[in-house]
PDB file of C-alpha atoms in Angstrom:
ATOM      1  CA  MET A   1       0.000   0.000   0.000  1.00 52.00           C
ATOM      2  CA  PRO A   2       1.540   3.353  -0.974  1.00 60.00           C
ATOM      3  CA  THR A   3       2.138   5.874   1.784  1.00 65.00           C
ATOM      4  CA  ASN A   4      -0.066   8.948   1.764  1.00 73.00           C
ATOM      5  CA  ARG A   5       2.481  11.700   2.513  1.00 76.00           C
ATOM      6  CA  ASN A   6      -0.224  14.342   2.926  1.00 85.00           C
ATOM      7  CA  LEU A   7      -1.880  12.300   5.665  1.00 84.00           C
ATOM      8  CA  ASN A   8       1.490  11.741   7.383  1.00 82.00           C
ATOM      9  CA  GLN A   9       2.150  15.485   7.426  1.00 87.00           C
ATOM     10  CA  ARG A  10      -1.326  16.174   8.837  1.00 89.00           C
ATOM     11  CA  ILE A  11      -0.845  13.628  11.629  1.00 87.00           C
ATOM     12  CA  LYS A  12       2.575  15.092  12.499  1.00 88.00           C
ATOM     13  CA  ALA A  13       1.129  18.627  12.522  1.00 91.00           C
ATOM     14  CA  ALA A  14      -1.708  17.512  14.809  1.00 91.00           C
ATOM     15  CA  LEU A  15       0.747  15.800  17.163  1.00 90.00           C
ATOM     16  CA  TYR A  16       2.920  18.926  17.202  1.00 91.00           C
ATOM     17  CA  SER A  17      -0.014  21.146  18.161  1.00 92.00           C
ATOM     18  CA  LEU A  18      -1.084  18.666  20.863  1.00 91.00           C
ATOM     19  CA  LYS A  19       2.492  18.659  22.217  1.00 91.00           C
ATOM     20  CA  LYS A  20       2.396  22.449  22.436  1.00 91.00           C
ATOM     21  CA  GLU A  21      -0.944  22.388  24.267  1.00 91.00           C
ATOM     22  CA  TYR A  22      -0.620  19.289  26.487  1.00 90.00           C
ATOM     23  CA  GLY A  23       3.103  18.545  26.346  1.00 89.00           C
ATOM     24  CA  GLY A  24       4.883  17.412  29.456  1.00 88.00           C
ATOM     25  CA  GLY A  25       7.487  15.053  30.646  1.00 83.00           C
ATOM     26  CA  PRO A  26       9.830  13.426  30.824  1.00 92.00           C
ATOM     27  CA  ILE A  27       7.960  10.131  30.636  1.00 94.00           C
ATOM     28  CA  SER A  28       9.838   6.929  31.454  1.00 93.00           C
ATOM     29  CA  ILE A  29       8.705   3.768  29.657  1.00 93.00           C
ATOM     30  CA  TYR A  30       9.737   0.651  31.579  1.00 92.00           C
ATOM     31  CA  THR A  31       9.922  -2.716  29.849  1.00 91.00           C
ATOM     32  CA  PHE A  32       9.930  -5.928  31.880  1.00 86.00           C
ATOM     33  CA  ASN A  33      12.627  -8.261  30.540  1.00 87.00           C
ATOM     34  CA  GLY A  34      12.212 -11.164  32.975  1.00 86.00           C
ATOM     35  CA  THR A  35      13.609 -12.312  36.293  1.00 87.00           C
ATOM     36  CA  THR A  36      16.508 -14.427  37.405  1.00 90.00           C
ATOM     37  CA  VAL A  37      17.144 -16.053  40.773  1.00 91.00           C
ATOM     38  CA  ASP A  38      20.550 -16.207  42.404  1.00 87.00           C
ATOM     39  CA  VAL A  39      20.909 -19.845  43.426  1.00 88.00           C
ATOM     40  CA  GLU A  40      23.311 -19.173  46.286  1.00 89.00           C
ATOM     41  CA  SER A  41      21.511 -16.302  48.000  1.00 89.00           C
ATOM     42  CA  GLY A  42      17.966 -16.989  46.804  1.00 87.00           C
ATOM     43  CA  SER A  43      17.408 -13.355  45.878  1.00 89.00           C
ATOM     44  CA  LYS A  44      15.279 -12.518  42.860  1.00 88.00           C
ATOM     45  CA  ILE A  45      16.709 -10.085  40.324  1.00 86.00           C
ATOM     46  CA  VAL A  46      14.222  -8.229  38.133  1.00 83.00           C
ATOM     47  CA  ASN A  47      15.570  -7.274  34.710  1.00 87.00           C
ATOM     48  CA  LYS A  48      13.965  -4.183  33.265  1.00 88.00           C
ATOM     49  CA  SER A  49      14.951  -1.518  30.791  1.00 89.00           C
ATOM     50  CA  VAL A  50      13.922   2.115  30.599  1.00 90.00           C
ATOM     51  CA  THR A  51      13.382   4.460  27.678  1.00 91.00           C
ATOM     52  CA  LEU A  52      13.164   8.154  28.440  1.00 91.00           C
ATOM     53  CA  VAL A  53      10.743  10.179  26.337  1.00 93.00           C
ATOM     54  CA  PRO A  54      11.692  13.837  26.809  1.00 92.00           C
ATOM     55  CA  ARG A  55       8.272  15.262  25.928  1.00 92.00           C
ATOM     56  CA  GLY A  56       4.969  13.509  25.381  1.00 93.00           C
ATOM     57  CA  ILE A  57       1.311  14.466  25.206  1.00 94.00           C
ATOM     58  CA  ILE A  58      -0.263  14.043  28.637  1.00 93.00           C
ATOM     59  CA  LEU A  59      -4.019  14.489  28.713  1.00 90.00           C
ATOM     60  CA  PRO A  60      -5.862  15.451  31.926  1.00 88.00           C
ATOM     61  CA  ALA A  61      -6.564  12.689  34.430  1.00 84.00           C
ATOM     62  CA  LYS A  62     -10.005  11.284  35.096  1.00 78.00           C
ATOM     63  CA  VAL A  63     -10.537  10.425  38.754  1.00 75.00           C
ATOM     64  CA  ALA A  64     -13.287   7.917  39.516  1.00 70.00           C
ATOM     65  CA  ARG A  65     -14.343   6.022  42.608  1.00 68.00           C
ATOM     66  CA  GLU A  66     -14.205   2.255  42.223  1.00 66.00           C
ATOM     67  CA  VAL A  67     -15.801  -0.370  44.451  1.00 67.00           C
ATOM     68  CA  ILE A  68     -14.334  -3.801  45.127  1.00 64.00           C
ATOM     69  CA  GLN A  69     -16.669  -6.511  46.392  1.00 64.00           C
ATOM     70  CA  SER A  70     -15.868 -10.169  46.732  1.00 64.00           C
ATOM     71  CA  ILE A  71     -18.371 -12.876  45.826  1.00 65.00           C
ATOM     72  CA  SER A  72     -18.292 -14.212  49.391  1.00 61.00           C
ATOM     73  CA  GLN A  73     -19.519 -10.882  50.754  1.00 57.00           C
ATOM     74  CA  ILE A  74     -22.309 -10.680  48.208  1.00 56.00           C
ATOM     75  CA  SER A  75     -23.513 -14.269  48.690  1.00 60.00           C
ATOM     76  CA  ALA A  76     -23.257 -14.193  52.498  1.00 57.00           C
ATOM     77  CA  ASN A  77     -25.681 -11.350  53.003  1.00 59.00           C
ATOM     78  CA  LYS A  78     -27.703 -10.239  50.010  1.00 60.00           C
ATOM     79  CA  ALA A  79     -29.518  -7.501  51.937  1.00 57.00           C
ATOM     80  CA  PHE A  80     -26.324  -5.704  53.002  1.00 55.00           C
ATOM     81  CA  VAL A  81     -23.699  -5.515  50.301  1.00 55.00           C
ATOM     82  CA  TYR A  82     -20.505  -3.721  51.131  1.00 59.00           C
ATOM     83  CA  GLY A  83     -16.961  -3.567  49.899  1.00 58.00           C
ATOM     84  CA  GLY A  84     -13.883  -1.411  49.653  1.00 64.00           C
ATOM     85  CA  THR A  85     -13.862   1.839  47.729  1.00 65.00           C
ATOM     86  CA  PHE A  86     -10.840   3.649  46.353  1.00 62.00           C
ATOM     87  CA  ASP A  87     -10.125   6.442  43.918  1.00 65.00           C
ATOM     88  CA  SER A  88      -8.312   5.536  40.737  1.00 73.00           C
ATOM     89  CA  ARG A  89      -6.778   7.963  38.304  1.00 83.00           C
ATOM     90  CA  MET A  90      -6.954   7.135  34.598  1.00 88.00           C
ATOM     91  CA  ARG A  91      -4.766   9.163  32.267  1.00 92.00           C
ATOM     92  CA  SER A  92      -4.166   9.129  28.522  1.00 93.00           C
ATOM     93  CA  PHE A  93      -0.713   9.542  27.015  1.00 95.00           C
ATOM     94  CA  ILE A  94       0.193  10.064  23.363  1.00 94.00           C
ATOM     95  CA  ILE A  95       3.806   9.240  22.533  1.00 94.00           C
ATOM     96  CA  GLU A  96       5.328   9.798  19.126  1.00 93.00           C
ATOM     97  CA  ARG A  97       7.203   6.880  17.616  1.00 91.00           C
ATOM     98  CA  ARG A  98      10.167   9.076  16.700  1.00 89.00           C
ATOM     99  CA  ASP A  99      10.612   9.944  20.405  1.00 90.00           C
ATOM    100  CA  ALA A 100      10.974   6.231  21.244  1.00 90.00           C
ATOM    101  CA  PRO A 101      11.844   4.409  17.998  1.00 89.00           C
ATOM    102  CA  ALA A 102      13.303   1.263  19.581  1.00 87.00           C
ATOM    103  CA  VAL A 103      10.357   0.564  21.904  1.00 90.00           C
ATOM    104  CA  GLU A 104       7.666  -2.020  21.195  1.00 89.00           C
ATOM    105  CA  LEU A 105       4.976  -1.445  23.817  1.00 90.00           C
ATOM    106  CA  LYS A 106       3.306  -4.398  25.534  1.00 90.00           C
ATOM    107  CA  ASP A 107       0.620  -4.618  28.191  1.00 88.00           C
ATOM    108  CA  ASP A 108       3.252  -5.674  30.768  1.00 88.00           C
ATOM    109  CA  ASP A 109       5.125  -2.370  30.421  1.00 91.00           C
ATOM    110  CA  TRP A 110       4.508   0.596  32.686  1.00 92.00           C
ATOM    111  CA  LEU A 111       5.038   4.343  32.663  1.00 93.00           C
ATOM    112  CA  VAL A 112       6.462   6.692  35.284  1.00 92.00           C
ATOM    113  CA  LEU A 113       5.617  10.394  35.259  1.00 91.00           C
ATOM    114  CA  ASP A 114       6.534  12.778  38.093  1.00 89.00           C
ATOM    115  CA  GLY A 115       7.353   9.882  40.430  1.00 87.00           C
ATOM    116  CA  ARG A 116       3.978   8.200  39.833  1.00 90.00           C
ATOM    117  CA  LYS A 117       3.683   4.743  38.358  1.00 90.00           C
ATOM    118  CA  TYR A 118       1.042   4.099  35.692  1.00 92.00           C
ATOM    119  CA  GLU A 119      -0.080   0.607  34.679  1.00 92.00           C
ATOM    120  CA  ILE A 120      -0.936   0.311  30.985  1.00 94.00           C
ATOM    121  CA  LYS A 121      -4.565  -0.636  30.386  1.00 93.00           C
ATOM    122  CA  SER A 122      -4.759  -0.275  26.600  1.00 94.00           C
ATOM    123  CA  ILE A 123      -2.494   0.616  23.690  1.00 94.00           C
ATOM    124  CA  GLN A 124      -3.696   1.950  20.332  1.00 93.00           C
ATOM    125  CA  GLU A 125      -1.463   2.757  17.390  1.00 90.00           C
ATOM    126  CA  PHE A 126      -1.857   5.705  15.030  1.00 85.00           C
ATOM    127  CA  GLU A 127      -1.736   5.090  11.306  1.00 79.00           C
ATOM    128  CA  PHE A 128       1.626   4.675   9.587  1.00 81.00           C
ATOM    129  CA  ASP A 129       3.410   4.028  12.915  1.00 83.00           C
ATOM    130  CA  THR A 130       3.376   7.686  13.912  1.00 87.00           C
ATOM    131  CA  ALA A 131       2.284   7.463  17.573  1.00 92.00           C
ATOM    132  CA  TRP A 132       0.765   5.412  20.392  1.00 94.00           C
ATOM    133  CA  VAL A 133      -2.291   6.309  22.438  1.00 94.00           C
ATOM    134  CA  ILE A 134      -1.863   4.776  25.870  1.00 95.00           C
ATOM    135  CA  VAL A 135      -4.563   4.642  28.536  1.00 95.00           C
ATOM    136  CA  ALA A 136      -2.991   3.996  31.920  1.00 94.00           C
ATOM    137  CA  ARG A 137      -4.137   3.780  35.533  1.00 91.00           C
ATOM    138  CA  GLN A 138      -2.081   5.247  38.347  1.00 88.00           C
ATOM    139  CA  ILE A 139      -1.083   2.755  40.997  1.00 76.00           C
ATOM    140  CA  LEU A 140      -1.489   4.641  44.264  1.00 76.00           C
ATOM    141  CA  GLY A 141       1.081   4.007  46.964  1.00 74.00           C
ATOM    142  CA  GLU A 142       3.438   1.882  44.874  1.00 75.00           C
ATOM    143  CA  VAL A 143       7.060   2.992  44.745  1.00 75.00           C
ATOM    144  CA  PRO A 144       8.063   3.148  41.068  1.00 79.00           C
ATOM    145  CA  GLU A 145      11.692   2.024  41.714  1.00 77.00           C
ATOM    146  CA  GLN A 146      12.957   4.243  38.944  1.00 77.00           C
ATOM    147  CA  ILE A 147      16.164   3.859  36.962  1.00 76.00           C
ATOM    148  CA  HIS A 148      17.913   7.199  36.570  1.00 70.00           C
ATOM    149  CA  PRO A 149      20.336   7.112  33.645  1.00 68.00           C
ATOM    150  CA  LEU A 150      23.499   9.072  34.348  1.00 67.00           C
ATOM    151  CA  ALA A 151      24.248  11.909  31.972  1.00 66.00           C
ATOM    152  CA  VAL A 152      27.170  14.294  31.766  1.00 63.00           C
ATOM    153  CA  ASP A 153      25.163  17.211  33.136  1.00 61.00           C
ATOM    154  CA  HIS A 154      24.408  15.213  36.315  1.00 58.00           C
ATOM    155  CA  LEU A 155      28.058  15.174  37.370  1.00 60.00           C
ATOM    156  CA  LEU A 156      29.096  17.709  39.992  1.00 58.00           C
ATOM    157  CA  ASP A 157      31.816  20.237  39.375  1.00 61.00           C
ATOM    158  CA  ILE A 158      34.407  20.634  42.094  1.00 60.00           C
ATOM    159  CA  SER A 159      35.179  24.325  41.965  1.00 63.00           C
ATOM    160  CA  SER A 160      36.483  25.184  45.415  1.00 60.00           C
ATOM    161  CA  VAL A 161      39.347  23.884  47.496  1.00 63.00           C
ATOM    162  CA  ALA A 162      39.380  23.629  51.257  1.00 59.00           C
ATOM    163  CA  ALA A 163      42.735  23.894  53.009  1.00 66.00           C
ATOM    164  CA  ALA A 164      43.621  23.659  56.668  1.00 69.00           C
ATOM    165  CA  GLU A 165      46.853  23.674  58.661  1.00 73.00           C
ATOM    166  CA  LEU A 166      47.159  21.149  61.449  1.00 72.00           C
ATOM    167  CA  ASN A 167      49.601  21.694  64.349  1.00 66.00           C
TER     168      ASN A 167
END
């Protein structure tokens, strides 16, 4: 199928205007690569990789109250049904493919934005591999265990010298 260059340019222009309006970041995309177990110590090592997207489209969050009820509670007393309620935050992200060209998103991946971990609920792809639309749910209270890649600008400069004379 031949590529419609006019449509590609329109999609890129729409993404650019959305980035100007709703742009934010950085967004970290974490990919789960598997686990290994150290036979001697018994400790589990989780292998994961991170891709940093400097700027993505972050749409406003939708906060909704959810109710969890187990079947045993419902069948034990049909007149009085109760359960746990909690607030969940659903958020939509749009990430351009050229910002993360080596990533193939899966449902097991997760996102981290501003120290908050988001579990991916659904992934949709734009036409011609231009972007992903990701709907994710924030996991409240879970520590994201982030990987911070070291860059040259993170290194400290030593600019002063302290000297003392000991007797």
